[in-house]
Short mmCIF file of C-alpha atoms in Angstrom, two decimals:
data_model
loop_
_atom_site.label_atom_id
_atom_site.label_comp_id
_atom_site.label_asym_id
_atom_site.label_seq_id
_atom_site.Cartn_x
_atom_site.Cartn_y
_atom_site.Cartn_z
CA GLN A 54 260.80 -8.00 23.84
CA GLN A 55 257.75 -10.05 24.99
CA GLN A 56 258.21 -13.05 22.66
CA VAL A 57 259.54 -16.25 23.55
CA LYS A 58 261.51 -18.09 21.04
CA GLN A 59 260.97 -21.82 21.13
CA SER A 60 262.56 -24.84 18.98
CA PRO A 61 262.28 -26.70 17.04
CA GLN A 62 258.66 -26.80 16.10
CA SER A 63 258.66 -30.62 15.73
CA LEU A 64 260.74 -33.69 16.76
CA ILE A 65 260.81 -37.24 17.30
CA VAL A 66 262.41 -39.35 19.38
CA GLN A 67 262.70 -43.22 19.87
CA LYS A 68 261.25 -44.40 22.97
CA GLY A 69 263.59 -44.32 25.73
CA GLY A 70 265.54 -41.24 24.05
CA ILE A 71 265.90 -38.21 25.70
CA SER A 72 263.72 -35.17 24.08
CA ILE A 73 264.92 -31.90 24.28
CA ILE A 74 262.97 -28.63 23.87
CA ASN A 75 264.90 -25.41 23.85
CA CYS A 76 263.44 -21.39 24.38
CA ALA A 77 264.82 -18.27 24.44
CA TYR A 78 263.41 -14.63 26.00
CA GLU A 79 264.64 -11.37 26.08
CA ASN A 80 262.49 -9.46 28.60
CA THR A 81 264.50 -9.60 31.58
CA ALA A 82 261.10 -8.92 33.69
CA PHE A 83 260.17 -12.24 33.39
CA ASP A 84 260.36 -14.15 36.95
CA TYR A 85 258.40 -17.38 36.58
CA PHE A 86 259.02 -19.91 33.58
CA PRO A 87 256.24 -22.47 33.25
CA TRP A 88 256.24 -25.47 30.95
CA TYR A 89 252.95 -26.90 29.47
CA GLN A 90 251.61 -29.77 27.68
CA GLN A 91 248.75 -30.34 25.21
CA PHE A 92 247.02 -33.13 23.98
CA PRO A 93 244.75 -32.78 20.80
CA GLY A 94 241.37 -31.50 21.97
CA LYS A 95 242.47 -30.70 25.70
CA GLY A 96 243.97 -27.67 27.07
CA PRO A 97 247.28 -27.10 28.05
CA ALA A 98 248.38 -28.74 31.41
CA LEU A 99 251.13 -27.33 33.62
CA LEU A 100 253.94 -29.90 33.47
CA ILE A 101 257.04 -28.30 35.53
CA ALA A 102 258.04 -24.50 36.52
CA ILE A 103 261.16 -22.61 37.65
CA ARG A 104 261.94 -19.39 39.01
CA PRO A 105 265.57 -17.68 37.54
CA ASP A 106 267.14 -18.35 40.76
CA VAL A 107 267.47 -21.90 40.29
CA SER A 108 269.52 -23.43 37.68
CA GLU A 109 268.14 -26.42 37.24
CA LYS A 110 264.43 -28.23 38.33
CA LYS A 111 263.85 -32.06 38.01
CA GLU A 112 260.37 -33.86 38.49
CA GLY A 113 260.66 -37.38 37.58
CA ARG A 114 261.71 -37.84 33.99
CA PHE A 115 261.22 -33.91 33.20
CA THR A 116 263.97 -31.06 34.00
CA ILE A 117 264.36 -27.53 33.13
CA SER A 118 267.62 -26.30 32.95
CA PHE A 119 267.91 -22.66 33.08
CA ASN A 120 270.66 -20.20 31.79
CA LYS A 121 269.87 -16.65 33.18
CA SER A 122 272.84 -14.77 31.62
CA ALA A 123 271.96 -16.46 27.94
CA LYS A 124 267.92 -15.93 28.88
CA GLN A 125 267.68 -19.39 27.55
CA PHE A 126 266.04 -22.57 29.27
CA SER A 127 265.28 -25.96 28.23
CA LEU A 128 263.00 -29.04 28.87
CA HIS A 129 264.71 -32.17 28.87
CA ILE A 130 262.28 -35.53 28.95
CA MET A 131 264.39 -38.37 29.96
CA ASP A 132 263.73 -41.74 29.15
CA SER A 133 260.69 -40.62 26.51
CA GLN A 134 257.53 -42.78 26.21
CA PRO A 135 254.70 -42.91 23.08
CA GLY A 136 252.66 -41.70 26.11
CA ASP A 137 254.41 -38.29 25.89
CA SER A 138 253.59 -37.43 22.24
CA ALA A 139 252.17 -33.83 22.61
CA THR A 140 252.72 -30.49 22.13
CA TYR A 141 254.72 -28.88 24.63
CA PHE A 142 254.61 -25.09 25.25
CA CYS A 143 257.67 -22.85 27.11
CA ALA A 144 256.31 -19.54 28.68
CA ALA A 145 257.19 -16.46 30.52
CA ARG A 146 255.50 -14.90 32.91
CA ALA A 147 256.13 -11.19 34.43
CA GLY A 148 254.23 -9.57 37.41
CA GLY A 149 252.18 -12.53 38.26
CA PHE A 150 249.46 -12.97 35.59
CA LYS A 151 250.32 -12.41 31.87
CA THR A 152 251.80 -15.28 30.37
CA ILE A 153 253.49 -15.73 26.69
CA PHE A 154 253.52 -18.80 25.42
CA GLY A 155 256.27 -20.00 22.73
CA ALA A 156 254.67 -21.65 19.60
CA GLY A 157 254.93 -25.02 20.47
CA THR A 158 256.89 -28.32 20.02
CA ARG A 159 255.28 -31.28 18.58
CA LEU A 160 256.52 -34.46 19.93
CA PHE A 161 256.26 -37.78 18.79
CA VAL A 162 257.66 -40.60 20.37
CA LYS A 163 258.01 -43.73 18.21
CA ALA A 164 257.38 -47.05 20.40
CA GLY B 241 233.67 -28.43 39.65
CA ALA B 242 236.15 -30.90 38.95
CA GLY B 243 238.41 -28.50 36.64
CA VAL B 244 237.52 -25.73 34.29
CA SER B 245 234.85 -26.26 31.85
CA GLN B 246 233.72 -24.18 28.53
CA SER B 247 230.72 -24.27 26.23
CA PRO B 248 230.32 -24.57 23.66
CA ARG B 249 232.90 -26.65 22.62
CA TYR B 250 232.30 -26.04 18.95
CA LYS B 251 231.07 -23.20 17.38
CA VAL B 252 230.57 -22.43 13.49
CA ALA B 253 229.45 -18.74 12.85
CA LYS B 254 228.59 -17.03 9.18
CA ARG B 255 230.80 -14.20 9.14
CA GLY B 256 229.04 -11.25 10.43
CA GLN B 257 227.41 -13.00 13.54
CA ASP B 258 228.04 -12.54 16.91
CA VAL B 259 229.28 -15.34 19.17
CA ALA B 260 229.32 -15.68 23.02
CA LEU B 261 231.46 -18.30 24.47
CA ARG B 262 231.28 -19.23 28.37
CA CYS B 263 233.84 -20.58 30.95
CA ASP B 264 233.11 -22.19 33.90
CA PRO B 265 236.02 -21.49 36.14
CA ILE B 266 236.99 -23.70 39.34
CA SER B 267 235.20 -23.18 42.09
CA GLY B 268 235.92 -20.25 44.12
CA HIS B 269 239.51 -19.39 42.10
CA VAL B 270 239.58 -15.55 41.71
CA SER B 271 241.51 -15.20 38.62
CA LEU B 272 240.27 -15.79 35.07
CA PHE B 273 241.98 -15.48 32.04
CA TRP B 274 241.06 -15.74 28.47
CA TYR B 275 243.66 -16.71 25.78
CA GLN B 276 243.54 -17.43 21.69
CA GLN B 277 244.76 -20.07 20.05
CA ALA B 278 245.06 -20.07 16.44
CA LEU B 279 245.87 -23.46 14.80
CA GLY B 280 249.48 -24.46 15.18
CA GLN B 281 250.36 -21.50 17.51
CA GLY B 282 250.89 -20.98 21.43
CA PRO B 283 247.77 -19.53 23.48
CA GLU B 284 248.15 -15.71 23.07
CA PHE B 285 246.88 -13.50 25.85
CA LEU B 286 243.68 -11.79 25.61
CA THR B 287 241.99 -10.54 28.77
CA TYR B 288 242.28 -11.36 33.06
CA PHE B 289 239.91 -10.86 35.61
CA GLN B 290 240.36 -10.82 39.16
CA ASN B 291 237.20 -11.37 40.56
CA GLU B 292 234.50 -9.34 38.87
CA ALA B 293 237.10 -6.75 37.66
CA GLN B 294 238.71 -6.63 34.69
CA LEU B 295 242.25 -5.46 35.30
CA ASP B 296 243.94 -6.19 31.93
CA LYS B 297 242.31 -6.71 28.59
CA SER B 298 245.37 -5.28 26.78
CA GLY B 299 245.45 -8.45 24.20
CA LEU B 300 241.85 -8.23 23.13
CA PRO B 301 242.40 -7.58 19.16
CA SER B 302 239.73 -5.40 18.18
CA ASP B 303 236.78 -3.72 19.92
CA ARG B 304 234.57 -6.33 18.37
CA PHE B 305 235.72 -8.44 21.12
CA PHE B 306 234.42 -8.08 24.93
CA ALA B 307 234.62 -9.96 28.06
CA GLU B 308 232.86 -10.07 31.24
CA ARG B 309 232.56 -11.76 34.53
CA PRO B 310 229.86 -9.86 36.11
CA GLU B 311 229.59 -12.17 39.55
CA GLY B 312 233.21 -13.11 39.64
CA SER B 313 232.64 -16.68 38.61
CA VAL B 314 231.19 -17.48 35.13
CA SER B 315 232.62 -15.58 32.26
CA THR B 316 231.75 -14.87 28.76
CA LEU B 317 233.96 -13.91 25.69
CA LYS B 318 231.94 -12.11 23.03
CA ILE B 319 232.76 -11.57 19.86
CA GLN B 320 230.52 -9.22 17.24
CA ARG B 321 230.56 -9.44 13.74
CA THR B 322 232.70 -12.39 13.58
CA GLN B 323 235.47 -12.51 10.93
CA GLN B 324 237.32 -15.36 8.88
CA GLU B 325 240.34 -14.30 11.13
CA ASP B 326 238.60 -14.79 14.44
CA SER B 327 238.85 -18.34 13.66
CA ALA B 328 241.01 -20.25 16.62
CA VAL B 329 240.51 -22.25 19.79
CA TYR B 330 239.59 -19.99 22.81
CA LEU B 331 240.74 -21.39 26.06
CA CYS B 332 239.61 -19.93 29.77
CA ALA B 333 241.99 -20.80 32.40
CA SER B 334 241.61 -20.02 36.16
CA SER B 335 243.80 -19.51 39.19
CA MET B 336 243.32 -19.68 42.80
CA THR B 337 244.57 -16.48 43.75
CA SER B 338 245.05 -12.85 42.15
CA GLY B 339 248.25 -12.33 39.84
CA LEU B 340 250.90 -11.32 41.69
CA GLU B 341 251.51 -14.98 43.13
CA TYR B 342 252.68 -18.01 40.83
CA ASN B 343 249.78 -19.78 41.46
CA GLU B 344 249.01 -22.61 38.51
CA GLN B 345 246.40 -21.49 35.88
CA PHE B 346 244.19 -24.78 35.02
CA PHE B 347 242.67 -24.03 31.29
CA GLY B 348 239.65 -25.75 30.45
CA PRO B 349 239.45 -27.53 27.14
CA GLY B 350 238.79 -24.85 24.76
CA THR B 351 236.29 -23.25 22.18
CA ARG B 352 236.98 -23.75 18.79
CA LEU B 353 235.27 -21.37 16.54
CA THR B 354 235.16 -21.49 13.05
CA VAL B 355 234.09 -18.51 10.80
CA LEU B 356 232.92 -19.10 7.32
#
């Protein structure tokens, strides 16, 4: 119930293409869903986040789509760039502090 | 400081040794978190402090793991009698206010612990 399942494990996208990462959860107590970006040797950094009362949130080239009934959410990276190559983690939080992370998606954008 | 800092960045320990990992959160941040990140995995929650109070330690894997934040700023994660399975990156994060609000957690670069 505490898990957040993330797919795919790895993703290769051409420059300019769309990267899509999917996540699913079971615990309906989760009420905040952040996405993190992590570069090698660095800690995760918040990219974008959504609450379940919203079905979509867009910030620049990054969009979260949220389907509350299906308990699924996804990250879309439009016009993917080589600098986007990193590991992306979806996450979920209940009660404001304990964050549960997915296993991560390693994205590589080919120039 | 400009961000969360952790030291040392790398630590190699022989099995059975004790280690201490330090976290300096962003100045003024009330909440502090420790996570363990195994190779190729997402971070896993270990423990949470609000000021000096340790409010949740449910993620600590065993009683060999101990965390403290005595003055509500710097925190230390101590691992006693290290085992090979303790090898991981230990991440510290801090956020501005207490746990019931959706404040961003700022992560440090982590300490990579290798137990031989």
